[in-house]
Amino acid sequence: MTTKSAAAATLATAYGYPRQGRGRELKKAIEGYWKGAVSAEALLATAADLRRENWAQLAGAGVQEVPTGDFSYYDHVLDTSVAVGAIPARHRAAVEVDALDGYFAMARGTQDVAPLEMTKWFDTNYHYLVPELGPDTVFAANPAKAVGELREALLLGHAARPVLVGPVTYLLLAKPAPGVAEDFQPITLLDRLLPVYARLLAELRAAGAEWVQLDEPALVQDRTPAELNAAARAYRELGALTERPKLLVASYFDRLGDALPVLAKAPVEGLALDFTGPAAANLDDLAAVGGLPGKRLVAGVIDGRNIWINDLGASLATLATLLGLADRVDVAPSCSLLHVPLDAAAERDVDPQILRWLAFAKQKAREAALLARGLREGTGAITAELAANRADLASRANSPITRDPAVRARAAAVTPDDTRRAQPYPVRAEAQRARLGLPLLPTTTIGSFPQTTELRLARADLSAGRIDAAAYRERMEAEVREVIGYQEKAGLDVLVHGEPERNDMVQYFAEQLTGYLATRHGWVQSYGTRYVRPPVLAGDISRPHPMTVDWFRYAQGLTGRPVKGMLTGPVTMLAWSFVRDDQPLAETARQVALALREEVTDLEAAGAAVVQVDEPALRETLPLRAADRPAYLDWATQAFRLATSGVRADTQIHTHMCYAEFGAIMTAIDELDADVISLEATRSHMEVAGELAGAGYPREVGPGVWDIHSPRVPSTEEAVELLRAGLAAIPAERLWVNPDCGLKTRGWTETRASLDSLVAAARRLRAELAG
């Protein structure tokens, strides 16, 4: 039942904000620190400036309660590990000597110490550092960061709410530490962890926190009764504390399902729920459990993961219903705004009409404030804004940019035969071996080679008009010659051209396909200091001209060894873009797949014996709920096969995946019907090889033996050890040797040394197998 007092209490808030700054100042400061060019003091000062600017932007947009603690130098899950004292034994000495350097050692590793494993944050393209826990783990509260950032915000005059990863999610995201039994369940450490959270909460309260947000997104996944009981126990115990602030338990990315009544009954003062996309079901579920009488509800009615403007009228209708289900309803984006760029107003090159369809973090904060105002003061107070929003929504829906009849007719004409190779794998494998003539344990790389400062400067010079296309092409060809020559000298068997001309594995193709829109400043954090600019998928997709064929021809003309054609797959083209939300993803994927199919067949016609179509996002995009997965995997694997099934038997199709938990998609990996798959395996100690063998995977596999997200150079002995583990699961006739991922972010010195180790390891094992 709507009450005036409930509406009057409504305010706008947010769960988190982009960390990098307008000009990616954080990235530059951290990388400068790693190189010794920026002092620790200067890095800390830059971070403080960015936090201050973020809070000022949120407050300026009308957000009345800002988050603290969401800022991170690398990753917020790693920050949680530090806050609870879960430091792996191999990193403790480094942390004790210097906390900042020890922190980065956990994230990146050193030459002597391996980093924490990295994987995807639920179904996003953000990567987190996986906590390593075991029966002997001893937790200890370290509230310095959380308390320090809260005090900063309070001193600046902001109403602030600290944000922490909740204890249940933290444990569910963790894995057994090295040497711990694989069946160890970190959630069994809950009783040991809760007193540490109690201490953190007490310290935050003492520092002035009225509310603390505990993020529990793991509870939107399918959870066992035991895990739900653990959540109930956790919040029963935390809720019973006397020295604590008010608790807001937050979930996002999907509906809470069975966890909703657990949290609704918990003795906490508020819940934050997602009401966008599949999580819109939270509205009916909340009504079914009787709402949240006596509690605060933070309603995530603005999509925090995509960049389209909000339908303000629809959101107001949802909020009006929610006013009858809680004592207080506040308005927020559905999740942290970490997943979207900072400010759409910076995009000076975007058509002004299209720009009105876009909302980045700053605009989403304003939308939240506008909706909160509409609830507090009535819709009459925002009449003009609602009218403008309706006009912008209609403009997008009716724009010829969004619909191409020819593309839609072609997609509708696809038949099942278009999504199947003409010959079964055994026939293809024999033909490919005869054509390629590769040795046992063939060596290759994933695609990209180091993107040097010189390459980036050449790209910037082209963009600024300081050089013309011919000069740029000449510079890129020189780089391709160097990369091909190096690979031949190093002894690699299947080569790549190195991709010097590519700014990003998705953006490069998006800029050549109709229906896509590129941004200049739309940076989003992928991991650590790695930022990407996801293109905007605004309309129907087609390929006006070949995209990579000329580069392949040039590279292949420099060598007698096979050079891979390199493409990004349809699912990844969607997952790493801001995808349109006005039609089913399956339809968009089919359009992209048809464009890629043209490119694959053109590469084959140009002489490519090997074409790699990367799908690192296949696992990432897997729905969080098991019931939603079969439909997704059906259209996702069909899209890949549609892109790759138009080639001859002797043309070898590769794909690549990285930094994800693959166990849940083993059947789908088989359904891709790729001839060779390469996967990340180093940080996970070759686990994926055993998983593939256990699933009966029948084709060729390249589990990585060099972790390219760490500056460590692996020794030949390390690579040999990993390959032996791979050979224990996969026959030598089907095992490839390669890095975990592309080499774009690495330097040439470490690249040469690491690939020397990789090739030497392959040669040593070939000799052993031959002897």
Coordinates of N, CA, C and O in Angstrom, one line a residue, residues 602-746:
D602 N 36.0 -16.6 -47.2 CA 36.9 -15.8 -48.0 C 38.4 -16.1 -47.6 O 39.3 -16.1 -48.4
L603 N 38.6 -16.3 -46.3 CA 39.9 -16.7 -45.9 C 40.3 -18.0 -46.5 O 41.5 -18.2 -46.9
E604 N 39.4 -19.0 -46.5 CA 39.7 -20.3 -47.1 C 40.1 -20.1 -48.5 O 41.0 -20.7 -49.0
A605 N 39.3 -19.3 -49.2 CA 39.6 -19.1 -50.7 C 40.9 -18.4 -50.9 O 41.5 -18.6 -52.0
A606 N 41.4 -17.7 -49.9 CA 42.7 -17.0 -50.0 C 43.8 -17.9 -49.7 O 45.0 -17.5 -49.7
G607 N 43.5 -19.2 -49.3 CA 44.6 -20.1 -49.0 C 44.8 -20.5 -47.5 O 45.7 -21.2 -47.2
A608 N 43.9 -20.0 -46.6 CA 44.1 -20.3 -45.2 C 43.7 -21.8 -45.0 O 42.6 -22.2 -45.3
A609 N 44.7 -22.5 -44.4 CA 44.5 -23.9 -44.0 C 44.0 -24.0 -42.6 O 43.4 -25.0 -42.2
V610 N 44.2 -22.9 -41.8 CA 43.7 -22.9 -40.4 C 43.0 -21.6 -40.2 O 43.6 -20.5 -40.5
V611 N 41.8 -21.6 -39.7 CA 41.1 -20.4 -39.3 C 40.7 -20.6 -37.9 O 40.0 -21.5 -37.5
Q612 N 41.0 -19.6 -37.1 CA 40.7 -19.6 -35.6 C 39.5 -18.6 -35.4 O 39.6 -17.4 -35.8
V613 N 38.5 -19.1 -34.8 CA 37.3 -18.2 -34.5 C 37.2 -18.3 -32.9 O 36.7 -19.3 -32.4
D614 N 37.6 -17.2 -32.3 CA 37.7 -17.3 -30.8 C 36.3 -17.1 -30.2 O 35.5 -16.2 -30.6
E615 N 36.1 -17.9 -29.1 CA 34.8 -17.7 -28.3 C 35.1 -17.7 -26.8 O 34.6 -18.5 -26.1
P616 N 36.0 -16.8 -26.4 CA 36.3 -16.8 -24.9 C 35.1 -16.4 -24.1 O 35.1 -16.7 -22.9
A617 N 34.0 -15.9 -24.7 CA 32.9 -15.5 -23.9 C 31.8 -16.5 -23.8 O 30.8 -16.3 -23.2
L618 N 32.0 -17.7 -24.4 CA 30.9 -18.7 -24.4 C 30.5 -19.1 -23.0 O 29.4 -19.1 -22.6
R619 N 31.5 -19.3 -22.1 CA 31.2 -19.7 -20.7 C 30.8 -18.4 -19.9 O 29.9 -18.5 -19.1
E620 N 31.4 -17.3 -20.2 CA 31.0 -16.1 -19.5 C 29.6 -15.7 -19.6 O 29.0 -15.3 -18.6
T621 N 29.0 -15.9 -20.8 CA 27.6 -15.5 -21.0 C 26.6 -16.6 -20.6 O 25.4 -16.4 -20.7
L622 N 27.1 -17.7 -20.0 CA 26.2 -18.7 -19.6 C 25.2 -18.2 -18.5 O 25.7 -17.5 -17.5
P623 N 23.9 -18.3 -18.7 CA 23.0 -17.8 -17.7 C 23.3 -18.4 -16.3 O 23.8 -19.5 -16.1
L624 N 23.0 -17.6 -15.3 CA 23.4 -17.9 -13.9 C 22.5 -19.0 -13.4 O 22.9 -19.7 -12.4
R625 N 21.3 -19.1 -13.9 CA 20.3 -20.2 -13.5 C 20.4 -21.4 -14.4 O 20.3 -21.2 -15.7
A626 N 20.5 -22.6 -13.9 CA 20.6 -23.8 -14.8 C 19.4 -23.9 -15.7 O 19.6 -24.4 -16.9
A627 N 18.2 -23.5 -15.3 CA 17.0 -23.7 -16.1 C 17.1 -22.9 -17.4 O 16.5 -23.2 -18.4
D628 N 17.9 -21.8 -17.4 CA 18.0 -20.9 -18.5 C 19.1 -21.3 -19.5 O 19.3 -20.7 -20.6
R629 N 19.9 -22.3 -19.1 CA 21.1 -22.6 -19.9 C 20.9 -23.3 -21.2 O 21.6 -23.1 -22.2
P630 N 20.1 -24.4 -21.2 CA 19.9 -25.1 -22.5 C 19.6 -24.3 -23.7 O 20.2 -24.4 -24.7
A631 N 18.6 -23.3 -23.5 CA 18.2 -22.5 -24.6 C 19.4 -21.6 -25.1 O 19.7 -21.5 -26.3
Y632 N 20.2 -21.1 -24.1 CA 21.3 -20.2 -24.5 C 22.4 -21.1 -25.2 O 22.9 -20.7 -26.3
L633 N 22.7 -22.2 -24.7 CA 23.8 -23.0 -25.3 C 23.4 -23.5 -26.7 O 24.2 -23.7 -27.6
D634 N 22.1 -23.7 -26.9 CA 21.6 -24.1 -28.2 C 21.9 -23.1 -29.2 O 22.5 -23.3 -30.3
W635 N 21.4 -21.8 -29.0 CA 21.6 -20.8 -30.0 C 23.1 -20.4 -30.1 O 23.6 -20.0 -31.2
A636 N 23.8 -20.4 -29.0 CA 25.2 -20.0 -29.0 C 26.1 -21.0 -29.8 O 26.9 -20.5 -30.6
T637 N 25.9 -22.3 -29.6 CA 26.7 -23.2 -30.4 C 26.2 -23.3 -31.9 O 27.1 -23.4 -32.8
Q638 N 25.0 -23.1 -32.1 CA 24.5 -23.0 -33.5 C 25.1 -21.8 -34.2 O 25.5 -21.9 -35.4
A639 N 25.2 -20.7 -33.5 CA 25.8 -19.5 -34.1 C 27.3 -19.7 -34.5 O 27.7 -19.3 -35.6
F640 N 28.0 -20.4 -33.6 CA 29.4 -20.7 -33.9 C 29.5 -21.6 -35.1 O 30.3 -21.4 -36.0
R641 N 28.7 -22.6 -35.1 CA 28.7 -23.6 -36.3 C 28.3 -22.9 -37.6 O 28.8 -23.2 -38.6
L642 N 27.3 -22.0 -37.5 CA 26.9 -21.3 -38.7 C 28.1 -20.5 -39.2 O 28.3 -20.4 -40.5
A643 N 28.9 -19.9 -38.4 CA 30.0 -19.1 -38.8 C 31.1 -20.0 -39.4 O 31.9 -19.5 -40.3
T644 N 31.2 -21.2 -39.0 CA 32.4 -22.0 -39.3 C 32.2 -23.2 -40.2 O 33.1 -23.9 -40.6
S645 N 30.9 -23.5 -40.5 CA 30.6 -24.8 -41.2 C 30.7 -24.8 -42.7 O 30.4 -25.8 -43.3
G646 N 31.0 -23.7 -43.3 CA 31.0 -23.6 -44.7 C 32.3 -23.9 -45.4 O 32.5 -23.6 -46.6
V647 N 33.2 -24.6 -44.7 CA 34.6 -24.8 -45.2 C 34.8 -26.3 -45.6 O 34.0 -27.2 -45.2
R648 N 35.9 -26.6 -46.3 CA 36.2 -27.9 -46.7 C 36.7 -28.8 -45.5 O 37.1 -28.2 -44.5
A649 N 36.8 -30.1 -45.7 CA 37.2 -31.0 -44.7 C 38.7 -30.7 -44.3 O 39.0 -30.8 -43.1
D650 N 39.5 -30.3 -45.2 CA 40.9 -30.1 -44.9 C 41.3 -28.7 -44.3 O 42.4 -28.4 -44.1
T651 N 40.3 -27.9 -44.1 CA 40.5 -26.6 -43.5 C 40.2 -26.8 -42.0 O 39.1 -27.2 -41.6
Q652 N 41.2 -26.5 -41.2 CA 41.1 -26.7 -39.8 C 40.6 -25.5 -39.0 O 41.1 -24.4 -39.1
I653 N 39.5 -25.7 -38.3 CA 38.8 -24.7 -37.5 C 39.3 -24.8 -36.1 O 39.2 -25.8 -35.4
H654 N 39.9 -23.7 -35.6 CA 40.3 -23.6 -34.2 C 39.3 -22.6 -33.5 O 38.7 -21.8 -34.1
T655 N 39.2 -22.8 -32.2 CA 38.6 -21.8 -31.3 C 39.4 -21.7 -30.1 O 40.3 -22.5 -29.8
H656 N 39.1 -20.6 -29.3 CA 39.9 -20.3 -28.1 C 39.0 -19.8 -27.0 O 38.0 -19.0 -27.3
M657 N 39.2 -20.2 -25.8 CA 38.5 -19.8 -24.6 C 39.5 -19.5 -23.5 O 40.5 -20.2 -23.4
C658 N 39.2 -18.6 -22.6 CA 40.1 -18.3 -21.5 C 39.4 -17.9 -20.2 O 38.3 -17.3 -20.3
Y659 N 40.1 -18.1 -19.1 CA 39.7 -17.5 -17.8 C 38.3 -17.7 -17.4 O 37.5 -16.8 -17.3
A660 N 37.9 -18.9 -17.4 CA 36.5 -19.3 -17.0 C 36.5 -20.7 -16.4 O 37.4 -21.5 -16.6
E661 N 35.4 -21.0 -15.7 CA 35.2 -22.4 -15.2 C 34.5 -23.2 -16.3 O 33.3 -22.9 -16.6
F662 N 35.2 -24.1 -17.0 CA 34.6 -24.8 -18.2 C 33.8 -26.0 -17.9 O 33.1 -26.5 -18.8
G663 N 33.8 -26.5 -16.7 CA 33.1 -27.7 -16.4 C 31.6 -27.7 -16.7 O 31.1 -28.7 -17.2
A664 N 31.0 -26.5 -16.6 CA 29.5 -26.5 -16.8 C 29.2 -26.5 -18.3 O 28.0 -26.6 -18.7
I665 N 30.2 -26.3 -19.2 CA 29.8 -26.2 -20.6 C 30.6 -27.3 -21.5 O 30.8 -27.1 -22.7
M666 N 31.0 -28.4 -20.9 CA 31.8 -29.4 -21.6 C 31.0 -29.9 -22.8 O 31.5 -30.1 -23.9
T667 N 29.7 -30.1 -22.6 CA 28.9 -30.6 -23.7 C 28.8 -29.6 -24.8 O 28.9 -29.9 -26.0
A668 N 28.7 -28.3 -24.5 CA 28.6 -27.3 -25.5 C 29.9 -27.1 -26.2 O 29.9 -26.9 -27.4
I669 N 31.1 -27.3 -25.5 CA 32.4 -27.2 -26.2 C 32.4 -28.3 -27.3 O 32.9 -28.1 -28.4
D670 N 31.9 -29.5 -27.0 CA 31.8 -30.5 -28.0 C 30.9 -30.1 -29.1 O 31.2 -30.4 -30.3
E671 N 29.8 -29.5 -28.8 CA 28.8 -29.1 -29.8 C 29.3 -28.1 -30.8 O 28.8 -28.0 -31.9
L672 N 30.4 -27.3 -30.4 CA 30.9 -26.4 -31.3 C 31.5 -27.1 -32.5 O 31.6 -26.5 -33.6
D673 N 32.0 -28.3 -32.4 CA 32.6 -29.1 -33.4 C 33.8 -28.4 -34.1 O 34.1 -28.6 -35.2
A674 N 34.5 -27.7 -33.3 CA 35.8 -27.1 -33.7 C 36.8 -28.2 -33.8 O 36.8 -29.2 -33.0
D675 N 37.8 -28.2 -34.7 CA 38.8 -29.2 -34.8 C 39.8 -29.1 -33.7 O 40.3 -30.1 -33.3
V676 N 40.1 -27.9 -33.3 CA 41.1 -27.7 -32.2 C 40.5 -26.6 -31.3 O 40.1 -25.6 -31.8
I677 N 40.7 -26.8 -30.0 CA 40.3 -25.8 -29.0 C 41.5 -25.5 -28.1 O 42.1 -26.4 -27.6
S678 N 41.8 -24.2 -27.9 CA 42.8 -23.8 -27.0 C 42.2 -23.2 -25.8 O 41.2 -22.4 -26.0
L679 N 42.7 -23.5 -24.6 CA 42.0 -23.0 -23.4 C 43.1 -22.5 -22.4 O 44.2 -23.1 -22.3
E680 N 42.7 -21.6 -21.5 CA 43.5 -21.3 -20.4 C 43.6 -22.4 -19.4 O 42.7 -23.1 -19.2
A681 N 44.9 -22.7 -19.0 CA 45.1 -23.9 -18.1 C 46.2 -23.7 -17.1 O 46.3 -24.5 -16.2
T682 N 46.9 -22.6 -17.2 CA 48.1 -22.5 -16.3 C 47.8 -22.2 -14.9 O 48.2 -22.9 -14.0
R683 N 47.0 -21.2 -14.6 CA 46.6 -20.8 -13.3 C 45.8 -21.9 -12.6 O 45.8 -22.1 -11.4
S684 N 45.1 -22.7 -13.4 CA 44.2 -23.7 -12.8 C 45.0 -25.1 -12.9 O 44.3 -26.1 -12.7
H685 N 46.3 -25.0 -13.2 CA 47.1 -26.2 -13.1 C 46.7 -27.4 -14.0 O 46.6 -28.5 -13.6
M686 N 46.3 -27.0 -15.2 CA 45.9 -28.0 -16.2 C 44.6 -28.8 -15.8 O 44.3 -29.9 -16.4
E687 N 43.8 -28.3 -15.0 CA 42.5 -28.9 -14.6 C 41.7 -29.2 -15.8 O 41.0 -30.3 -15.9
V688 N 41.6 -28.3 -16.7 CA 40.7 -28.4 -17.9 C 41.0 -29.6 -18.7 O 40.1 -30.2 -19.3
A689 N 42.3 -30.0 -18.8 CA 42.6 -31.2 -19.6 C 41.9 -32.4 -19.0 O 41.3 -33.3 -19.8
G690 N 41.9 -32.6 -17.7 CA 41.2 -33.7 -17.1 C 39.7 -33.6 -17.2 O 39.1 -34.6 -17.4
E691 N 39.2 -32.4 -17.2 CA 37.8 -32.2 -17.4 C 37.4 -32.6 -18.8 O 36.3 -33.3 -19.0
L692 N 38.2 -32.2 -19.8 CA 37.8 -32.6 -21.2 C 37.9 -34.1 -21.4 O 37.1 -34.7 -22.0
A693 N 39.0 -34.7 -20.8 CA 39.1 -36.2 -20.9 C 38.0 -36.9 -20.2 O 37.4 -37.8 -20.8
G694 N 37.6 -36.4 -19.1 CA 36.5 -37.0 -18.4 C 35.2 -36.9 -19.1 O 34.3 -37.8 -19.0
A695 N 35.0 -35.9 -19.9 CA 33.8 -35.7 -20.7 C 33.9 -36.4 -22.0 O 32.9 -36.4 -22.8
G696 N 35.0 -37.1 -22.3 CA 35.2 -37.8 -23.5 C 35.3 -36.9 -24.8 O 35.0 -37.3 -25.9
Y697 N 35.9 -35.8 -24.6 CA 36.1 -34.8 -25.7 C 37.0 -35.5 -26.8 O 38.1 -35.9 -26.4
P698 N 36.6 -35.6 -28.0 CA 37.3 -36.4 -29.0 C 38.3 -35.6 -29.9 O 39.0 -36.3 -30.7
R699 N 38.3 -34.3 -29.8 CA 39.1 -33.5 -30.8 C 40.4 -33.0 -30.2 O 40.7 -33.4 -29.1
E700 N 41.1 -32.2 -30.9 CA 42.4 -31.7 -30.5 C 42.3 -30.5 -29.5 O 41.3 -29.7 -29.6
V701 N 43.2 -30.4 -28.6 CA 43.2 -29.5 -27.5 C 44.5 -28.8 -27.3 O 45.6 -29.5 -27.3
G702 N 44.5 -27.5 -27.0 CA 45.7 -26.8 -26.6 C 45.5 -26.1 -25.3 O 45.2 -24.9 -25.2
P703 N 45.7 -26.9 -24.2 CA 45.6 -26.3 -22.8 C 46.9 -25.4 -22.6 O 48.0 -25.9 -22.8
G704 N 46.7 -24.1 -22.2 CA 47.8 -23.2 -22.2 C 48.9 -23.6 -21.1 O 48.6 -24.1 -20.1
V705 N 50.1 -23.3 -21.5 CA 51.3 -23.6 -20.5 C 52.0 -22.3 -20.2 O 53.1 -22.4 -19.6
W706 N 51.5 -21.1 -20.5 CA 52.1 -19.8 -20.1 C 51.0 -18.9 -19.8 O 50.1 -18.5 -20.6
D707 N 51.0 -18.4 -18.5 CA 50.0 -17.5 -18.0 C 50.4 -16.1 -18.5 O 51.3 -15.4 -17.9
I708 N 49.7 -15.6 -19.5 CA 50.2 -14.3 -20.1 C 49.6 -13.1 -19.4 O 50.0 -12.0 -19.7
H709 N 48.8 -13.3 -18.3 CA 48.3 -12.2 -17.6 C 49.3 -11.9 -16.4 O 48.9 -11.1 -15.5
S710 N 50.4 -12.5 -16.3 CA 51.4 -12.3 -15.3 C 52.7 -12.0 -16.0 O 53.0 -12.5 -17.1
P711 N 53.6 -11.1 -15.4 CA 54.9 -10.8 -16.0 C 55.9 -12.0 -15.9 O 57.0 -11.9 -16.4
R712 N 55.5 -13.0 -15.2 CA 56.4 -14.2 -15.0 C 56.8 -14.8 -16.3 O 55.9 -15.0 -17.2
V713 N 58.1 -15.1 -16.5 CA 58.5 -15.9 -17.6 C 58.6 -17.4 -17.2 O 59.4 -17.7 -16.3
P714 N 57.8 -18.3 -17.7 CA 57.9 -19.7 -17.3 C 59.2 -20.3 -17.8 O 59.6 -20.1 -18.8
S715 N 59.7 -21.2 -17.0 CA 60.9 -22.0 -17.4 C 60.5 -23.1 -18.3 O 59.3 -23.5 -18.3
T716 N 61.4 -23.7 -19.0 CA 61.1 -24.9 -19.8 C 60.6 -26.0 -18.9 O 59.7 -26.7 -19.2
E717 N 61.2 -26.1 -17.7 CA 60.8 -27.2 -16.8 C 59.3 -27.0 -16.4 O 58.6 -28.0 -16.2
E718 N 58.9 -25.8 -16.1 CA 57.5 -25.5 -15.7 C 56.6 -25.9 -16.9 O 55.5 -26.6 -16.7
A719 N 56.9 -25.5 -18.1 CA 56.1 -25.9 -19.3 C 56.1 -27.4 -19.5 O 55.0 -28.0 -19.8
V720 N 57.2 -28.1 -19.3 CA 57.2 -29.5 -19.4 C 56.3 -30.2 -18.4 O 55.6 -31.1 -18.7
E721 N 56.4 -29.7 -17.1 CA 55.5 -30.2 -16.1 C 54.0 -30.1 -16.4 O 53.3 -31.1 -16.3
L722 N 53.7 -28.9 -16.9 CA 52.3 -28.7 -17.3 C 51.9 -29.6 -18.5 O 50.8 -30.2 -18.5
L723 N 52.8 -29.8 -19.4 CA 52.5 -30.6 -20.6 C 52.4 -32.1 -20.2 O 51.5 -32.8 -20.7
R724 N 53.2 -32.5 -19.2 CA 53.1 -33.9 -18.8 C 51.7 -34.1 -18.1 O 51.0 -35.1 -18.3
A725 N 51.2 -33.1 -17.4 CA 49.9 -33.2 -16.8 C 48.8 -33.3 -17.9 O 47.9 -34.0 -17.8
G726 N 49.0 -32.5 -19.0 CA 48.1 -32.5 -20.1 C 48.1 -33.9 -20.8 O 47.1 -34.4 -21.2
L727 N 49.3 -34.4 -21.0 CA 49.5 -35.7 -21.6 C 48.9 -36.9 -20.8 O 48.5 -37.9 -21.4
A728 N 48.8 -36.7 -19.5 CA 48.2 -37.7 -18.7 C 46.7 -37.8 -19.0 O 46.0 -38.9 -18.7
A729 N 46.1 -36.8 -19.6 CA 44.7 -36.8 -19.9 C 44.4 -36.9 -21.4 O 43.3 -37.4 -21.8
I730 N 45.2 -36.3 -22.2 CA 45.0 -36.2 -23.6 C 46.1 -36.8 -24.4 O 47.3 -36.5 -24.2
P731 N 45.8 -37.7 -25.4 CA 46.9 -38.3 -26.2 C 47.7 -37.3 -26.9 O 47.2 -36.2 -27.3
A732 N 49.0 -37.6 -27.1 CA 49.9 -36.7 -27.8 C 49.4 -36.3 -29.2 O 49.7 -35.2 -29.6
E733 N 48.8 -37.3 -29.8 CA 48.3 -37.0 -31.2 C 47.2 -35.9 -31.2 O 46.9 -35.3 -32.3
R734 N 46.6 -35.5 -30.0 CA 45.6 -34.5 -30.0 C 46.0 -33.3 -29.1 O 45.1 -32.5 -28.8
L735 N 47.2 -33.2 -28.7 CA 47.6 -32.2 -27.8 C 48.5 -31.1 -28.5 O 49.4 -31.4 -29.2
W736 N 48.1 -29.8 -28.4 CA 48.8 -28.7 -28.9 C 49.5 -28.0 -27.7 O 49.2 -28.2 -26.6
V737 N 50.5 -27.2 -28.1 CA 51.3 -26.4 -27.1 C 51.2 -24.9 -27.4 O 51.5 -24.5 -28.5
N738 N 50.6 -24.2 -26.5 CA 50.4 -22.8 -26.7 C 50.3 -22.0 -25.4 O 50.1 -22.6 -24.3
P739 N 50.3 -20.6 -25.5 CA 50.1 -19.8 -24.3 C 48.6 -19.9 -23.9 O 47.7 -20.4 -24.7
D740 N 48.3 -19.3 -22.7 CA 46.9 -19.3 -22.3 C 46.0 -18.4 -23.2 O 44.8 -18.6 -23.3
C741 N 46.6 -17.3 -23.7 CA 45.8 -16.3 -24.3 C 46.7 -15.5 -25.3 O 47.9 -15.8 -25.4
G742 N 46.2 -14.5 -25.9 CA 46.9 -13.6 -26.8 C 48.0 -12.8 -26.0 O 47.9 -12.7 -24.8
L743 N 49.0 -12.3 -26.8 CA 50.2 -11.7 -26.2 C 50.1 -10.2 -26.3 O 51.2 -9.5 -26.1
K744 N 49.0 -9.6 -26.5 CA 48.8 -8.2 -26.7 C 49.4 -7.4 -25.6 O 50.0 -6.3 -25.8
T745 N 49.2 -7.8 -24.3 CA 49.6 -7.0 -23.2 C 51.0 -7.3 -22.7 O 51.4 -6.7 -21.7
R746 N 51.7 -8.2 -23.3 CA 53.0 -8.5 -22.9 C 54.1 -7.7 -23.7 O 53.8 -7.2 -24.7

